[in-house]
Tab-separated table of N, CA, C and O in Angstrom:
chain	number	residue	atom	x	y	z
L	628	UNK	N	-84.377	-3.424	-48.838
L	628	UNK	CA	-83.396	-4.451	-48.591
L	628	UNK	C	-82.256	-3.905	-47.738
L	628	UNK	O	-81.813	-4.559	-46.808
L	629	UNK	N	-81.787	-2.724	-48.122
L	629	UNK	CA	-80.696	-2.113	-47.388
L	629	UNK	C	-81.107	-1.810	-45.949
L	629	UNK	O	-80.305	-1.933	-45.024
L	630	UNK	N	-82.352	-1.437	-45.734
L	630	UNK	CA	-82.886	-1.133	-44.413
L	630	UNK	C	-82.916	-2.358	-43.525
L	630	UNK	O	-82.641	-2.288	-42.330
L	631	UNK	N	-83.264	-3.520	-44.117
L	631	UNK	CA	-83.317	-4.760	-43.344
L	631	UNK	C	-81.909	-5.170	-42.907
L	631	UNK	O	-81.722	-5.642	-41.783
L	632	UNK	N	-80.949	-5.010	-43.775
L	632	UNK	CA	-79.562	-5.358	-43.440
L	632	UNK	C	-79.064	-4.450	-42.320
L	632	UNK	O	-78.447	-4.906	-41.353
L	633	UNK	N	-79.367	-3.167	-42.441
L	633	UNK	CA	-78.940	-2.214	-41.424
L	633	UNK	C	-79.616	-2.532	-40.084
L	633	UNK	O	-78.979	-2.525	-39.031
L	634	UNK	N	-80.924	-2.832	-40.121
L	634	UNK	CA	-81.663	-3.176	-38.909
L	634	UNK	C	-81.111	-4.462	-38.300
L	634	UNK	O	-80.946	-4.555	-37.074
L	635	UNK	N	-80.806	-5.454	-39.123
L	635	UNK	CA	-80.227	-6.708	-38.639
L	635	UNK	C	-78.870	-6.444	-37.986
L	635	UNK	O	-78.552	-7.017	-36.934
L	636	UNK	N	-78.071	-5.594	-38.594
L	636	UNK	CA	-76.766	-5.250	-38.043
L	636	UNK	C	-76.922	-4.591	-36.665
L	636	UNK	O	-76.203	-4.908	-35.716
L	637	UNK	N	-77.879	-3.697	-36.540
L	637	UNK	CA	-78.126	-3.010	-35.264
L	637	UNK	C	-78.588	-4.005	-34.210
L	637	UNK	O	-78.112	-3.987	-33.072
L	638	UNK	N	-79.513	-4.900	-34.561
L	638	UNK	CA	-80.032	-5.894	-33.609
L	638	UNK	C	-78.901	-6.814	-33.145
L	638	UNK	O	-78.759	-7.090	-31.945
L	639	UNK	N	-78.092	-7.298	-34.072
L	639	UNK	CA	-76.974	-8.179	-33.722
L	639	UNK	C	-75.967	-7.439	-32.832
L	639	UNK	O	-75.474	-7.986	-31.845
L	640	UNK	N	-75.707	-6.194	-33.153
L	640	UNK	CA	-74.782	-5.385	-32.339
L	640	UNK	C	-75.319	-5.219	-30.915
L	640	UNK	O	-74.573	-5.349	-29.940
L	641	UNK	N	-76.607	-4.951	-30.798
L	641	UNK	CA	-77.209	-4.803	-29.465
L	641	UNK	C	-77.181	-6.120	-28.687
L	641	UNK	O	-76.937	-6.131	-27.477
L	642	UNK	N	-77.417	-7.227	-29.366
L	642	UNK	CA	-77.358	-8.529	-28.694
L	642	UNK	C	-75.944	-8.844	-28.199
L	642	UNK	O	-75.769	-9.360	-27.095
L	643	UNK	N	-74.953	-8.497	-29.011
L	643	UNK	CA	-73.566	-8.715	-28.581
L	643	UNK	C	-73.217	-7.824	-27.377
L	643	UNK	O	-72.541	-8.266	-26.437
L	644	UNK	N	-73.692	-6.599	-27.409
L	644	UNK	CA	-73.455	-5.690	-26.277
L	644	UNK	C	-74.138	-6.217	-25.013
L	644	UNK	O	-73.563	-6.163	-23.916
L	645	UNK	N	-75.366	-6.722	-25.157
L	645	UNK	CA	-76.077	-7.292	-24.018
L	645	UNK	C	-75.329	-8.504	-23.457
L	645	UNK	O	-75.222	-8.664	-22.237
L	646	UNK	N	-74.832	-9.353	-24.345
L	646	UNK	CA	-74.087	-10.528	-23.899
L	646	UNK	C	-72.838	-10.110	-23.130
L	646	UNK	O	-72.522	-10.672	-22.068
L	647	UNK	N	-72.139	-9.122	-23.663
L	647	UNK	CA	-70.935	-8.615	-22.982
L	647	UNK	C	-71.293	-8.036	-21.623
L	647	UNK	O	-70.598	-8.243	-20.637
L	648	UNK	N	-72.405	-7.307	-21.560
L	648	UNK	CA	-72.853	-6.716	-20.305
L	648	UNK	C	-73.206	-7.803	-19.285
L	648	UNK	O	-72.846	-7.694	-18.106
L	649	UNK	N	-73.871	-8.843	-19.726
L	649	UNK	CA	-74.236	-9.949	-18.825
L	649	UNK	C	-72.986	-10.625	-18.280
L	649	UNK	O	-72.889	-10.893	-17.080
L	650	UNK	N	-72.024	-10.898	-19.134
L	650	UNK	CA	-70.774	-11.519	-18.691
L	650	UNK	C	-70.071	-10.619	-17.677
L	650	UNK	O	-69.582	-11.082	-16.632
L	651	UNK	N	-70.042	-9.341	-17.936
L	651	UNK	CA	-69.403	-8.391	-17.019
L	651	UNK	C	-70.128	-8.358	-15.676
L	651	UNK	O	-69.493	-8.347	-14.622
L	652	UNK	N	-71.455	-8.372	-15.702
L	652	UNK	CA	-72.227	-8.368	-14.463
L	652	UNK	C	-72.008	-9.647	-13.650
L	652	UNK	O	-71.876	-9.592	-12.428
L	653	UNK	N	-71.964	-10.777	-14.321
L	653	UNK	CA	-71.722	-12.046	-13.625
L	653	UNK	C	-70.330	-12.041	-12.984
L	653	UNK	O	-70.168	-12.422	-11.814
L	654	UNK	N	-69.330	-11.589	-13.724
L	654	UNK	CA	-67.974	-11.516	-13.171
L	654	UNK	C	-67.897	-10.540	-12.000
L	654	UNK	O	-67.215	-10.798	-11.004
L	655	UNK	N	-68.604	-9.428	-12.112
L	655	UNK	CA	-68.628	-8.446	-11.028
L	655	UNK	C	-69.289	-9.023	-9.784
L	655	UNK	O	-68.828	-8.806	-8.657
L	656	UNK	N	-70.361	-9.776	-9.982
L	656	UNK	CA	-71.043	-10.411	-8.852
L	656	UNK	C	-70.124	-11.418	-8.156
L	656	UNK	O	-70.063	-11.467	-6.921
L	657	UNK	N	-69.422	-12.216	-8.929
L	657	UNK	CA	-68.480	-13.182	-8.360
L	657	UNK	C	-67.372	-12.483	-7.575
L	657	UNK	O	-67.020	-12.892	-6.473
L	658	UNK	N	-66.832	-11.424	-8.142
L	658	UNK	CA	-65.771	-10.665	-7.472
L	658	UNK	C	-66.304	-10.020	-6.200
L	658	UNK	O	-65.635	-10.018	-5.168
L	659	UNK	N	-67.514	-9.493	-6.253
L	659	UNK	CA	-68.135	-8.898	-5.072
L	659	UNK	C	-68.309	-9.944	-3.969
L	659	UNK	O	-68.007	-9.684	-2.796
L	660	UNK	N	-68.773	-11.125	-4.323
L	660	UNK	CA	-68.941	-12.206	-3.344
L	660	UNK	C	-67.602	-12.602	-2.734
L	660	UNK	O	-67.495	-12.795	-1.520
L	661	UNK	N	-66.578	-12.703	-3.551
L	661	UNK	CA	-65.248	-13.063	-3.065
L	661	UNK	C	-64.729	-11.996	-2.101
L	661	UNK	O	-64.205	-12.315	-1.032
L	662	UNK	N	-64.923	-10.735	-2.452
L	662	UNK	CA	-64.453	-9.650	-1.595
L	662	UNK	C	-65.234	-9.585	-0.280
L	662	UNK	O	-64.657	-9.303	0.770
L	663	UNK	N	-66.532	-9.875	-0.324
L	663	UNK	CA	-67.323	-9.897	0.905
L	663	UNK	C	-66.858	-11.015	1.839
L	663	UNK	O	-66.781	-10.810	3.058
L	664	UNK	N	-66.546	-12.184	1.278
L	664	UNK	CA	-66.005	-13.272	2.108
L	664	UNK	C	-64.685	-12.866	2.729
L	664	UNK	O	-64.427	-13.103	3.911
L	665	UNK	N	-63.836	-12.218	1.944
L	665	UNK	CA	-62.532	-11.755	2.443
L	665	UNK	C	-62.711	-10.719	3.555
L	665	UNK	O	-62.013	-10.765	4.569
L	666	UNK	N	-63.655	-9.805	3.373
L	666	UNK	CA	-63.935	-8.796	4.403
L	666	UNK	C	-64.391	-9.465	5.688
L	666	UNK	O	-63.949	-9.110	6.784
L	667	UNK	N	-65.279	-10.455	5.580
L	667	UNK	CA	-65.760	-11.157	6.776
L	667	UNK	C	-64.627	-11.868	7.496
L	667	UNK	O	-64.557	-11.840	8.730
L	668	UNK	N	-63.732	-12.508	6.748
L	668	UNK	CA	-62.583	-13.163	7.369
L	668	UNK	C	-61.684	-12.154	8.076
L	668	UNK	O	-61.208	-12.397	9.193
L	669	UNK	N	-61.466	-11.012	7.432
L	669	UNK	CA	-60.632	-9.977	8.043
L	669	UNK	C	-61.289	-9.379	9.284
L	669	UNK	O	-60.604	-9.070	10.270
L	670	UNK	N	-62.611	-9.223	9.262
L	670	UNK	CA	-63.318	-8.721	10.436
L	670	UNK	C	-63.212	-9.703	11.604
L	670	UNK	O	-63.016	-9.301	12.758
L	671	UNK	N	-63.319	-11.003	11.309
L	671	UNK	CA	-63.162	-12.016	12.355
L	671	UNK	C	-61.754	-11.969	12.938
L	671	UNK	O	-61.576	-12.012	14.158
L	672	UNK	N	-60.772	-11.879	12.075
L	672	UNK	CA	-59.377	-11.814	12.523
L	672	UNK	C	-59.151	-10.549	13.351
L	672	UNK	O	-58.461	-10.585	14.379
L	673	UNK	N	-59.741	-9.434	12.908
L	673	UNK	CA	-59.620	-8.180	13.638
L	673	UNK	C	-60.204	-8.313	15.049
L	673	UNK	O	-59.601	-7.849	16.020
L	674	UNK	N	-61.356	-8.956	15.169
L	674	UNK	CA	-61.962	-9.161	16.484
L	674	UNK	C	-61.088	-10.039	17.371
L	674	UNK	O	-60.945	-9.782	18.569
L	675	UNK	N	-60.489	-11.082	16.791
L	675	UNK	CA	-59.593	-11.947	17.556
L	675	UNK	C	-58.388	-11.150	18.067
L	675	UNK	O	-57.996	-11.284	19.226
L	676	UNK	N	-57.821	-10.337	17.202
L	676	UNK	CA	-56.651	-9.544	17.593
L	676	UNK	C	-57.033	-8.524	18.661
L	676	UNK	O	-56.279	-8.304	19.618
L	677	UNK	N	-58.204	-7.900	18.521
L	677	UNK	CA	-58.665	-6.940	19.526
L	677	UNK	C	-58.823	-7.618	20.884
L	677	UNK	O	-58.409	-7.071	21.910
L	678	UNK	N	-59.442	-8.796	20.880
L	678	UNK	CA	-59.640	-9.518	22.138
L	678	UNK	C	-58.300	-9.896	22.766
L	678	UNK	O	-58.113	-9.775	23.980
L	679	UNK	N	-57.378	-10.352	21.946
L	679	UNK	CA	-56.045	-10.700	22.440
L	679	UNK	C	-55.349	-9.460	23.010
L	679	UNK	O	-54.711	-9.527	24.061
L	680	UNK	N	-55.494	-8.333	22.338
L	680	UNK	CA	-54.890	-7.092	22.817
L	680	UNK	C	-55.464	-6.686	24.171
L	680	UNK	O	-54.728	-6.279	25.073
L	681	UNK	N	-56.781	-6.794	24.310
L	681	UNK	CA	-57.420	-6.429	25.579
L	681	UNK	C	-56.898	-7.319	26.702
L	681	UNK	O	-56.605	-6.837	27.809
L	682	UNK	N	-56.770	-8.618	26.433
L	682	UNK	CA	-56.250	-9.536	27.452
L	682	UNK	C	-54.815	-9.182	27.831
L	682	UNK	O	-54.459	-9.150	29.015
L	683	UNK	N	-53.997	-8.891	26.850
L	683	UNK	CA	-52.605	-8.533	27.121
L	683	UNK	C	-52.518	-7.189	27.840
L	683	UNK	O	-51.684	-6.997	28.723
L	684	UNK	N	-53.382	-6.273	27.460
L	684	UNK	CA	-53.408	-4.965	28.113
L	684	UNK	C	-53.798	-5.119	29.588
L	684	UNK	O	-53.202	-4.492	30.465
L	685	UNK	N	-54.785	-5.965	29.839
L	685	UNK	CA	-55.208	-6.220	31.216
L	685	UNK	C	-54.086	-6.875	32.013
L	685	UNK	O	-53.835	-6.514	33.171
L	686	UNK	N	-53.413	-7.829	31.390
L	686	UNK	CA	-52.282	-8.504	32.040
L	686	UNK	C	-51.179	-7.489	32.360
L	686	UNK	O	-50.617	-7.492	33.467
L	687	UNK	N	-50.884	-6.608	31.434
L	687	UNK	CA	-49.853	-5.591	31.647
L	687	UNK	C	-50.261	-4.636	32.763
L	687	UNK	O	-49.447	-4.276	33.615
L	688	UNK	N	-51.522	-4.228	32.756
L	688	UNK	CA	-52.006	-3.334	33.807
L	688	UNK	C	-51.860	-3.986	35.178
L	688	UNK	O	-51.402	-3.355	36.132
L	689	UNK	N	-52.209	-5.269	35.263
L	689	UNK	CA	-52.058	-5.985	36.532
L	689	UNK	C	-50.592	-6.062	36.944
L	689	UNK	O	-50.265	-5.912	38.119
L	690	UNK	N	-49.729	-6.301	35.977
L	690	UNK	CA	-48.301	-6.397	36.296
L	690	UNK	C	-47.760	-5.071	36.830
L	690	UNK	O	-46.887	-5.054	37.688
L	691	UNK	N	-48.270	-3.969	36.313
L	691	UNK	CA	-47.781	-2.651	36.721
L	691	UNK	C	-48.393	-2.155	38.020
L	691	UNK	O	-47.777	-1.350	38.724
L	692	UNK	N	-49.603	-2.608	38.339
L	692	UNK	CA	-50.306	-2.037	39.494
L	692	UNK	C	-50.544	-3.010	40.638
L	692	UNK	O	-50.664	-2.591	41.777
L	693	UNK	N	-50.607	-4.288	40.372
L	693	UNK	CA	-50.957	-5.268	41.403
L	693	UNK	C	-49.706	-6.022	41.850
L	693	UNK	O	-49.216	-6.906	41.156
L	694	UNK	N	-49.210	-5.683	43.012
L	694	UNK	CA	-47.973	-6.292	43.516
L	694	UNK	C	-48.145	-7.791	43.755
L	694	UNK	O	-47.255	-8.582	43.461
L	695	UNK	N	-49.272	-8.188	44.273
L	695	UNK	CA	-49.512	-9.623	44.509
L	695	UNK	C	-49.512	-10.407	43.201
L	695	UNK	O	-48.989	-11.511	43.128
L	696	UNK	N	-50.111	-9.829	42.188
L	696	UNK	CA	-50.130	-10.497	40.882
L	696	UNK	C	-48.709	-10.660	40.354
L	696	UNK	O	-48.339	-11.712	39.844
L	697	UNK	N	-47.919	-9.606	40.474
L	697	UNK	CA	-46.536	-9.660	39.989
L	697	UNK	C	-45.740	-10.715	40.744
L	697	UNK	O	-44.980	-11.487	40.149
L	698	UNK	N	-45.914	-10.765	42.077
L	698	UNK	CA	-45.230	-11.795	42.868
L	698	UNK	C	-45.653	-13.192	42.432
L	698	UNK	O	-44.825	-14.104	42.315
L	699	UNK	N	-46.925	-13.360	42.178
L	699	UNK	CA	-47.436	-14.659	41.740
L	699	UNK	C	-46.835	-15.059	40.392
L	699	UNK	O	-46.416	-16.204	40.207
L	700	UNK	N	-46.764	-14.117	39.463
L	700	UNK	CA	-46.208	-14.410	38.138
L	700	UNK	C	-44.738	-14.799	38.252
L	700	UNK	O	-44.281	-15.786	37.664
L	701	UNK	N	-43.979	-14.034	39.038
L	701	UNK	CA	-42.548	-14.330	39.203
L	701	UNK	C	-42.368	-15.696	39.844
L	701	UNK	O	-41.536	-16.494	39.409
L	702	UNK	N	-43.152	-15.972	40.861
L	702	UNK	CA	-43.025	-17.280	41.530
L	702	UNK	C	-43.370	-18.414	40.578
L	702	UNK	O	-42.713	-19.453	40.568
L	703	UNK	N	-44.407	-18.225	39.760
L	703	UNK	CA	-44.780	-19.279	38.810
L	703	UNK	C	-43.676	-19.496	37.778
L	703	UNK	O	-43.328	-20.626	37.458
L	704	UNK	N	-43.160	-18.406	37.242
L	704	UNK	CA	-42.149	-18.512	36.181
L	704	UNK	C	-40.829	-19.073	36.716
L	704	UNK	O	-40.173	-19.860	36.046
L	705	UNK	N	-40.431	-18.646	37.915
L	705	UNK	CA	-39.124	-19.020	38.448
L	705	UNK	C	-39.185	-20.220	39.386
L	705	UNK	O	-38.157	-20.758	39.772
L	706	UNK	N	-40.398	-20.617	39.775
L	706	UNK	CA	-40.531	-21.773	40.642
L	706	UNK	C	-40.236	-21.474	42.102
L	706	UNK	O	-39.952	-22.391	42.878
L	707	UNK	N	-40.303	-20.218	42.511
L	707	UNK	CA	-40.061	-19.859	43.907
L	707	UNK	C	-41.293	-20.156	44.742
L	707	UNK	O	-42.416	-20.063	44.283
L	708	UNK	N	-41.046	-20.492	45.990
L	708	UNK	CA	-42.150	-20.698	46.913
L	708	UNK	C	-41.872	-19.926	48.188
L	708	UNK	O	-40.730	-19.661	48.551
L	709	UNK	N	-42.939	-19.561	48.866
L	709	UNK	CA	-42.831	-18.871	50.143
L	709	UNK	C	-42.607	-19.908	51.239
L	709	UNK	O	-42.892	-21.098	51.055
L	710	UNK	N	-42.120	-19.466	52.387
L	710	UNK	CA	-42.003	-20.394	53.509
L	710	UNK	C	-43.371	-20.992	53.849
L	710	UNK	O	-44.394	-20.323	53.767
L	711	UNK	N	-43.377	-22.253	54.201
L	711	UNK	CA	-44.598	-22.993	54.563
L	711	UNK	C	-45.578	-23.112	53.390
L	711	UNK	O	-46.766	-23.297	53.579
L	712	UNK	N	-45.100	-22.960	52.198
L	712	UNK	CA	-45.950	-23.078	51.007
L	712	UNK	C	-45.528	-24.326	50.256
L	712	UNK	O	-44.354	-24.626	50.128
L	713	UNK	N	-46.485	-25.074	49.770
L	713	UNK	CA	-46.199	-26.296	49.016
L	713	UNK	C	-46.347	-26.005	47.540
L	713	UNK	O	-47.259	-25.311	47.118
L	714	UNK	N	-45.443	-26.536	46.771
L	714	UNK	CA	-45.470	-26.352	45.333
L	714	UNK	C	-45.618	-27.718	44.685
L	714	UNK	O	-44.834	-28.630	44.942
L	715	UNK	N	-46.623	-27.857	43.858
L	715	UNK	CA	-46.841	-29.088	43.127
L	715	UNK	C	-46.491	-28.836	41.678
L	715	UNK	O	-46.976	-27.899	41.060
L	716	UNK	N	-45.635	-29.694	41.144
L	716	UNK	CA	-45.256	-29.548	39.754
L	716	UNK	C	-45.640	-30.826	39.021
L	716	UNK	O	-45.228	-31.918	39.419
L	717	UNK	N	-46.415	-30.686	37.980
L	717	UNK	CA	-46.877	-31.831	37.220
L	717	UNK	C	-46.175	-31.854	35.877
L	717	UNK	O	-46.016	-30.830	35.235
L	718	UNK	N	-45.762	-33.025	35.491
L	718	UNK	CA	-45.135	-33.162	34.180
L	718	UNK	C	-46.236	-33.318	33.126
L	718	UNK	O	-47.243	-33.938	33.357
L	719	UNK	N	-45.999	-32.725	31.976
L	719	UNK	CA	-46.990	-32.801	30.892
L	719	UNK	C	-46.970	-34.158	30.239
L	719	UNK	O	-46.035	-34.810	30.051
């Protein structure tokens, strides 16, 4: 009789441990999925920032090395025109 009670206690204890383990595994899987989604979003954002940086770097390089580009940028920003040049300005 005592052996059956002890065996029942062991079986119940193991079942409770298994249940706890299953709950922990399910929660870990959910957390892993959430973190993977977050990583993917951050990787996308990182790629966007890298692309933006490359564009700005190229723009800066042109500004420092290409005199015609710099003249064009200044004329666009300030509205200057060269002699015999027509400037069209459109309202948004």
